[in-house]
Coordinates of C-alpha atoms in Angstrom, one line a residue:
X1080 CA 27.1 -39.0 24.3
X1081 CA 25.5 -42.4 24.5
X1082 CA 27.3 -44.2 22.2
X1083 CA 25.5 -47.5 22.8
X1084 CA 22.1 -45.8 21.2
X1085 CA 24.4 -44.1 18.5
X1086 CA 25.6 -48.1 17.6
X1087 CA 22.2 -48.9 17.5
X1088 CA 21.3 -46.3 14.9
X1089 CA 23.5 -48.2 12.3
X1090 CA 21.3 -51.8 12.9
X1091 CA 18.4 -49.6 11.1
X1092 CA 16.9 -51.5 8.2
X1093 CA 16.9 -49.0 5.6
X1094 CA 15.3 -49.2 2.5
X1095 CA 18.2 -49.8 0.7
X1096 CA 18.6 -52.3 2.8
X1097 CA 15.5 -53.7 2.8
X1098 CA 15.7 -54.0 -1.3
X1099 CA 19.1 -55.6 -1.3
X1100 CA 17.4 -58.2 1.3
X1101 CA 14.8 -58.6 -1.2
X1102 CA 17.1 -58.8 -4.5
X1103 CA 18.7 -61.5 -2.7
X1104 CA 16.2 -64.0 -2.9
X1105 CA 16.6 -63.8 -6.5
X1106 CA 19.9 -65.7 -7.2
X1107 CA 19.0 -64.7 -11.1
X1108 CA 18.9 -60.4 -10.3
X1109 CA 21.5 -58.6 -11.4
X1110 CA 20.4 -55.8 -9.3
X1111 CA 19.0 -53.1 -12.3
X1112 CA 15.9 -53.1 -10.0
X1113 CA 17.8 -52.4 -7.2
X1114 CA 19.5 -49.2 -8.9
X1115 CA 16.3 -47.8 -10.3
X1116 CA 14.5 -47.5 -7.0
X1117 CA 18.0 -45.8 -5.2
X1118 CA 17.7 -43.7 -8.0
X1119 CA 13.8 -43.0 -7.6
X1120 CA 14.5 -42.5 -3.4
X1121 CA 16.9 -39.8 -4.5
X1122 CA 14.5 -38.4 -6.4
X1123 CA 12.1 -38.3 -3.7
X1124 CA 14.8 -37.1 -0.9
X1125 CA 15.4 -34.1 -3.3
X1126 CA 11.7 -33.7 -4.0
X1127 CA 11.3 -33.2 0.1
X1128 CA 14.1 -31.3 0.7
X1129 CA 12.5 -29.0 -2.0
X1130 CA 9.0 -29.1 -0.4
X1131 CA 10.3 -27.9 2.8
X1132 CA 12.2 -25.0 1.8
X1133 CA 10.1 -24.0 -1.1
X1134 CA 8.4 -20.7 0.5
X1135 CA 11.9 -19.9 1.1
X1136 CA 13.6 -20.5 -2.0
X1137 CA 9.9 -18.8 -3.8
X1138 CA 9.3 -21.8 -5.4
X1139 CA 5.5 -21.5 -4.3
X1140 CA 3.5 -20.2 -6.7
X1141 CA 2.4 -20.6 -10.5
X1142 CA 5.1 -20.8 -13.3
X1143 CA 3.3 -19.6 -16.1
X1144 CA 2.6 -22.8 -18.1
X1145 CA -0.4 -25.1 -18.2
X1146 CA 0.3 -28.6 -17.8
X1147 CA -1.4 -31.6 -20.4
X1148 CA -4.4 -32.1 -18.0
X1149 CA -5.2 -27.9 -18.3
X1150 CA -4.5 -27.5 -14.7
X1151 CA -1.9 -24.6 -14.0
X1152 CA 1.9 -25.9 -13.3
X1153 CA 3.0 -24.7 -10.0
X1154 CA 7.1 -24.1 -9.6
X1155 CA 7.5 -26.8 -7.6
X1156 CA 5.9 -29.6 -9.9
X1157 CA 8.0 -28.3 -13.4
X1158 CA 11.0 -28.8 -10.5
X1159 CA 9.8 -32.3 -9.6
X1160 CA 8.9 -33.6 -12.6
X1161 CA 12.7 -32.4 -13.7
X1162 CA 14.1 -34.0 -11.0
X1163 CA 12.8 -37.1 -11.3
X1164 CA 12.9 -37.2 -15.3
X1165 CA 16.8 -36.6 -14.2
X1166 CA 17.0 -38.8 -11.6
X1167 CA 15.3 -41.8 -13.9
X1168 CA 17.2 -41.7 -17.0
X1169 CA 20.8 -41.5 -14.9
X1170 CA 19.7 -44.8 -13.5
X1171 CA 20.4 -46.2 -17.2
X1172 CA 17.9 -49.0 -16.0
X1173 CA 14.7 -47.6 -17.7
X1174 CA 13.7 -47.1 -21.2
X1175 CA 10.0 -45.2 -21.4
X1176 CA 8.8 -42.3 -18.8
X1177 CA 5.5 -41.3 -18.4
X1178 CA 5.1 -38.0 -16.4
X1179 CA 1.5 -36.7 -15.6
X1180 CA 3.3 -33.1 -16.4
X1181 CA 4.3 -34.2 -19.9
X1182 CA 1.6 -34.8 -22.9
X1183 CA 4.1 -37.7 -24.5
X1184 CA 5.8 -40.7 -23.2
X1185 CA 9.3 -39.7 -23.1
X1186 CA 12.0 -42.8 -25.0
X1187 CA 15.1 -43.4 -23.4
X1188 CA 18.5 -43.1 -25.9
X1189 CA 19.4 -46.1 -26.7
X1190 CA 22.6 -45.5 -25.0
X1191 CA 21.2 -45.0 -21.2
X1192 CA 18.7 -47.6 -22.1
X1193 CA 17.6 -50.1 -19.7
X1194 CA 14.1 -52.7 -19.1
X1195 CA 11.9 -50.5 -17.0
X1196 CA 9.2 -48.4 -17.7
X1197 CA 8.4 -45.9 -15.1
X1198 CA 4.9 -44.1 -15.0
X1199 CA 4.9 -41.4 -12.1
X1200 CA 2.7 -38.1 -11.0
X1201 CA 5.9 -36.1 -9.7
X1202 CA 4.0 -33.9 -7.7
X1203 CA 0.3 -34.8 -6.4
X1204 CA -2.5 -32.7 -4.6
X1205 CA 0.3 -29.6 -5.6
X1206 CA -3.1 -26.9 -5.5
X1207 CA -2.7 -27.8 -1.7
X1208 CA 1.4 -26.2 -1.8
X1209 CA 0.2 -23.0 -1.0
X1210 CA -1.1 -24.3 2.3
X1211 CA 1.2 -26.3 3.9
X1212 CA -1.5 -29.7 3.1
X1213 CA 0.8 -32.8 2.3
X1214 CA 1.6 -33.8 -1.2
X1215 CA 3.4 -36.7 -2.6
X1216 CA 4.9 -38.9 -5.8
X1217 CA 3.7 -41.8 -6.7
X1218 CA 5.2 -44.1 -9.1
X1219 CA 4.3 -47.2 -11.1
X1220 CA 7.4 -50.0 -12.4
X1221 CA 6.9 -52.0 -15.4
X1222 CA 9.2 -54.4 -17.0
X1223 CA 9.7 -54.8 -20.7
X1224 CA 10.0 -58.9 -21.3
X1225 CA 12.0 -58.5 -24.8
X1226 CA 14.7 -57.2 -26.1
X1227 CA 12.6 -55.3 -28.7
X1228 CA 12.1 -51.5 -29.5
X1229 CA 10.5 -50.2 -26.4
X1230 CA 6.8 -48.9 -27.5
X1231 CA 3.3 -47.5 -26.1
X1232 CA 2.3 -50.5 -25.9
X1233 CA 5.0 -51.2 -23.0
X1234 CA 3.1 -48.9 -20.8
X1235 CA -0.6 -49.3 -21.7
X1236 CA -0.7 -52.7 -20.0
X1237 CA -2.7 -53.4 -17.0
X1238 CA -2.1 -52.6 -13.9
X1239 CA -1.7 -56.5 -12.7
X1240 CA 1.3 -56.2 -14.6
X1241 CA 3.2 -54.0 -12.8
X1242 CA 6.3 -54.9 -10.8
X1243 CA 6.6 -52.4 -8.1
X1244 CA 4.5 -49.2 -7.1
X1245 CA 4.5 -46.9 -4.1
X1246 CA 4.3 -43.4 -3.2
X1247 CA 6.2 -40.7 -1.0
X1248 CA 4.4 -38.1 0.9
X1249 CA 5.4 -35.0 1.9
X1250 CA 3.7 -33.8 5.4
X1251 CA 4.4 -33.8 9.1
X1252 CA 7.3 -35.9 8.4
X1253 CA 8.2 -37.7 4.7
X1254 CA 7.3 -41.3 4.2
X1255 CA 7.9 -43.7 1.4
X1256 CA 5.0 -46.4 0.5
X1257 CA 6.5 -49.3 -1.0
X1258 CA 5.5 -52.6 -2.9
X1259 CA 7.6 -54.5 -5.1
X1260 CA 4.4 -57.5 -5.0
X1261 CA 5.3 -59.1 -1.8
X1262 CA 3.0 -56.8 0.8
X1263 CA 3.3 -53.3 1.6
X1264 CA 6.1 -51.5 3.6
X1265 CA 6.6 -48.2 4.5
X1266 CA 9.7 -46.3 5.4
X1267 CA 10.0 -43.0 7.3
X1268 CA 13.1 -40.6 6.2
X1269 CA 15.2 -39.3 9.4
X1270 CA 16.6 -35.9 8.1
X1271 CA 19.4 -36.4 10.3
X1272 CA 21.0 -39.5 8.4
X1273 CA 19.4 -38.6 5.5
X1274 CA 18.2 -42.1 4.9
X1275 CA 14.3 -44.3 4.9
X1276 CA 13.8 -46.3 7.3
X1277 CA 11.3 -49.1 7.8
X1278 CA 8.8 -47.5 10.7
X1279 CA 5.5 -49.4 8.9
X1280 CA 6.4 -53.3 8.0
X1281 CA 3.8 -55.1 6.4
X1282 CA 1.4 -53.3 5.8
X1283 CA -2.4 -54.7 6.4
X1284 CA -5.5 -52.5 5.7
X1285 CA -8.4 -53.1 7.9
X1286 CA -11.1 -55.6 6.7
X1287 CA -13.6 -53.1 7.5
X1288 CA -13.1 -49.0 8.3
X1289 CA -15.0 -46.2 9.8
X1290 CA -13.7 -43.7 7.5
X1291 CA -15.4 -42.4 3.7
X1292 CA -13.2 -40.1 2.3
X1293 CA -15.0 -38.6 -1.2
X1294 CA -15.8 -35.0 -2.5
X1295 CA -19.2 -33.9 -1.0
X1296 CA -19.1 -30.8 -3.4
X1297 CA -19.4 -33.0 -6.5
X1298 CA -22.7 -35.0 -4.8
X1299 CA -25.4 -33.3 -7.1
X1300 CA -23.5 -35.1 -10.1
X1301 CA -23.2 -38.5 -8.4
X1302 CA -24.8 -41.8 -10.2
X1303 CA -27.2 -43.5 -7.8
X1304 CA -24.9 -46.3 -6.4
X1305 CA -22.2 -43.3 -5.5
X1306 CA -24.8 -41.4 -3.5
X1307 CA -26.9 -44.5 -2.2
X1308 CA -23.4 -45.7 -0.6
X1309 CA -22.6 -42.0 1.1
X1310 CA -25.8 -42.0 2.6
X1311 CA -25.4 -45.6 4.2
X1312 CA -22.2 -44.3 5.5
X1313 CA -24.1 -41.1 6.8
X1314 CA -27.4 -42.6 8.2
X1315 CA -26.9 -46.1 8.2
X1316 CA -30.0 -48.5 8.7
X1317 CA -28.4 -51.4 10.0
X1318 CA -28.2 -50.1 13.6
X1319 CA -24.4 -49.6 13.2
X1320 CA -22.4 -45.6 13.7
X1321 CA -22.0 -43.6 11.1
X1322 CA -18.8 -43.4 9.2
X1323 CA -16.5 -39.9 9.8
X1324 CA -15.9 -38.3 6.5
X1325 CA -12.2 -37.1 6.0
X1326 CA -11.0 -35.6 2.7
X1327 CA -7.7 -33.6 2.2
X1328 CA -8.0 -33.6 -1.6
X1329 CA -4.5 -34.7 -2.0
X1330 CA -4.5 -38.2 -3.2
X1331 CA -1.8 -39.4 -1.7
X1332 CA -2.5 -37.8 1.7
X1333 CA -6.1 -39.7 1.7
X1334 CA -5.3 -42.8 0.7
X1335 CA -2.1 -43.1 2.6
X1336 CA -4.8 -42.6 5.7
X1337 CA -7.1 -45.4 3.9
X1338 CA -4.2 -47.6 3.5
X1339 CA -3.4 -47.7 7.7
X1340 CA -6.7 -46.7 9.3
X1341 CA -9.1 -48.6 7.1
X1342 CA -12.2 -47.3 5.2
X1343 CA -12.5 -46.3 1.3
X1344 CA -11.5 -43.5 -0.6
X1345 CA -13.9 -42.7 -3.5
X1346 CA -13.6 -40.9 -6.6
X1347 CA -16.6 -41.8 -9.1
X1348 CA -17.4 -40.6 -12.0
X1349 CA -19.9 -37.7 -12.7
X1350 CA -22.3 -35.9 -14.9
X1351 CA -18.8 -33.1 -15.0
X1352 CA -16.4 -35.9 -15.2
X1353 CA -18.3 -38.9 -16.8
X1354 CA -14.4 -40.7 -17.2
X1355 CA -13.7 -39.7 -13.8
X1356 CA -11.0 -37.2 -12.6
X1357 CA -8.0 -39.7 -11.8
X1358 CA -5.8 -40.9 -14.2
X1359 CA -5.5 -44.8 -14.9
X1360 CA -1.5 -45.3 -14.8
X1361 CA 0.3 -43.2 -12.5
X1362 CA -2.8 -42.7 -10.3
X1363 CA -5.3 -45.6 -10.1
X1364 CA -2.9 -48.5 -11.1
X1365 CA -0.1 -47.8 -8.6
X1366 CA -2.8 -46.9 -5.4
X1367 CA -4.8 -50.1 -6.3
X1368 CA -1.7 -52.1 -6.5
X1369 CA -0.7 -51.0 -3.1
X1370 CA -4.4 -52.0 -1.9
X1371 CA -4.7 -55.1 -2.8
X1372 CA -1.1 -55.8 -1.8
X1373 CA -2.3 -54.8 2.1
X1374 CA -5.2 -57.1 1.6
X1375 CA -7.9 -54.3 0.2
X1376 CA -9.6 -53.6 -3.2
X1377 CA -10.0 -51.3 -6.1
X1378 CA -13.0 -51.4 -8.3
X1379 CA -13.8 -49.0 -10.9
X1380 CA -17.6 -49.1 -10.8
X1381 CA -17.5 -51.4 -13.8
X1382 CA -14.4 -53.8 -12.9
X1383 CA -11.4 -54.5 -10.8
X1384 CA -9.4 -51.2 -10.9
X1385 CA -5.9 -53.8 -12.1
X1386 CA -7.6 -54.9 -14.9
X1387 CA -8.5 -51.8 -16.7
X1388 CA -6.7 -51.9 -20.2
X1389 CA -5.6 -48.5 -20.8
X1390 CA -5.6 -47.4 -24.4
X1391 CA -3.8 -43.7 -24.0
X1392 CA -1.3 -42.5 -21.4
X1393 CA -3.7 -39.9 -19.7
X1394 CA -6.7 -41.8 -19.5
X1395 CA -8.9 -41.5 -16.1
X1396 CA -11.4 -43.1 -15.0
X1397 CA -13.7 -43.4 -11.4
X1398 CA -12.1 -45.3 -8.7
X1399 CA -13.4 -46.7 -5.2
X1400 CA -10.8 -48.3 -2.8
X1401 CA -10.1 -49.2 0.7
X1402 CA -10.8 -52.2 3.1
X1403 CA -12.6 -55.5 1.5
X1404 CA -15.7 -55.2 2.7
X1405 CA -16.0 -51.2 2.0
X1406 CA -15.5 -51.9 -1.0
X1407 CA -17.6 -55.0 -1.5
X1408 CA -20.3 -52.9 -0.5
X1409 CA -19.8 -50.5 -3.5
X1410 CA -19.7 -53.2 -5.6
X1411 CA -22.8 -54.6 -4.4
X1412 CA -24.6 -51.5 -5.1
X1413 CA -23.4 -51.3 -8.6
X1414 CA -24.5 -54.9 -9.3
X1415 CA -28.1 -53.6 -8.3
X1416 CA -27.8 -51.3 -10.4
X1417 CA -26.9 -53.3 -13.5
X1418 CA -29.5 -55.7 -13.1
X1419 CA -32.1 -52.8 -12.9
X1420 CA -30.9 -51.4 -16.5

């Protein structure tokens, strides 16, 4: 055995690690943050473990219910959102949960009550289970200021506001995407110890990508500035190549590609979905977050993505984010079309 390399092993910075380093510099913390996001790690470590042995255990497949948004709840995300429901409330640190599973916000008791507010979609991209395509969780933190009531209004806030987001994704191996509003860092779980560690530190997106990741099926319904800026990244007239298109159709799959290779993921809004398809708090808000954290944007078409007000838990709306200039060049094309109108 070489135990020199097996010493080694324990200098790993882990992500609890990391977070402790983190609530250090805040002589005030108490460390409730701290707790939650163990708590929401678990959650995730228990999510993965099921991922990998679901075709085993027969947790593929439908479970009979339909979920708020009218899509069909597969085993695996009625386990996941469970879990994690589970896993949040026995922090004792958070005090309203939004689930993209469940059609209210679910309030703490007052007993395991604590300041957070947690908006997460347990169990993303889960029409690709079936066929082994990697899924994730992502996850949004607020903080409640007061000592008041917790209400709606705790959670409909921009998505400027929020303390922490990230995401875990399920695939080739399982990594954590984490922001707590001091950059991006991503952490890689080694089934052997059972623990993250940091394999991606600071996170920067490319200024600039060679990637467009969007749904070409929808493109008869696009609005002109959608389809205009697909075919610029198809046949482009400034002399430059052409961008390569790449679309799982699992959120967090393509934008955790965006996010280190650079380019822009696009969902926009359409004569079928005039909203948009994505939902504002535990979609948009916590991907935009980690964007412009790595030095990237979010716009909606209308606005920057963080500054959208929601004004109900499930609201969507179009999204375009990636690299600066990708998405400056979306932007562009909206302004032209806004001054046409």
């Amino acid at each position: 055995m070489d135990h020199a390399a097996d010493a080694h092993r324990t200098d790993l910075m882990t992500i609890t690690r990391f977070v402790l380093n983190e609530q250090s510099k805040y002589p005030e913390s108490r460390g409730d943050f701290t707790i939650l996001l163990n708590h929401i790690v678990l959650g995730c470590k228990f999510v993965c473990s099921s991922v990998n042995k679901a075709g085993l255990a027969k947790l593929i497949g439908l479970a009979g219910e339909t979920n708020v948004q009218g899509e069909e709840q597969k085993k695996l995300d009625v386990l996941s959102n469970e879990v994690f429901i589970k896993a949040l409330v026995s922090s004792g640190r958070t005090c309203i949960l939004v689930s993209e599973e469940d059609e209210e916000a679910m309030f703490v008791e007052r007993s395991k009550r604590g300041r957070y507010c947690v908006v997460f979609d347990p169990l993303d991209g889960s029409s690709n289970i079936d066929c082994g395509v990697s899924i994730g969780t992502i996850f949004g933190i607020y903080m409640v200021k007061d000592n008041h009531e917790p209400t709606l209004d705790d959670v409909l806030q921009p998505g400027k506001n929020l303390l922490a987001a990230g995401y875990c994704m399920y695939g080739s191996s399982c990594t954590l995407v984490l922001s707590t509003g001091g950059g991006v860092n991503g952490f890689t779980l080694d089934p052997s110890l059972g623990e993250f560690i940091l394999t991606h530190p600071d996170i920067k997106i490319p200024k600039k990508g060679k990637i467009y990741s969007v749904n070409e099926g929808n493109a008869k319904n696009w609005d002109g500035p959608t389809a205009k800026f697909v075919e610029k990244c198809k046949f482009p007239n400034d002399g430059s190549s052409s961008k390569s298109l790449r679309y799982v159709g699992s959120m967090v799959a393509d934008v955790h590609r965006t996010l280190l290779y650079g380019g822009i993921f696009l969902y926009p809004a359409d004569k079928k979905s005039p909203n948009g398809k994505l939902r504002v708090l535990y979609e948009i808000f916590p991907m935009s977050f980690l964007m412009e954290q790595a030095g990237g944007q979010a716009f909606t078409g209308k606005q920057r993505a963080l500054d959208l007000v929601p004004t109900k838990i499930h609201e969507r709306s179009p999204i375009f984010l990636g690299s600066y200039d990708d998405v400056e060049e979306i932007k562009a094309l909206y302004a032209a079309e806004g001054k046409k109108e």
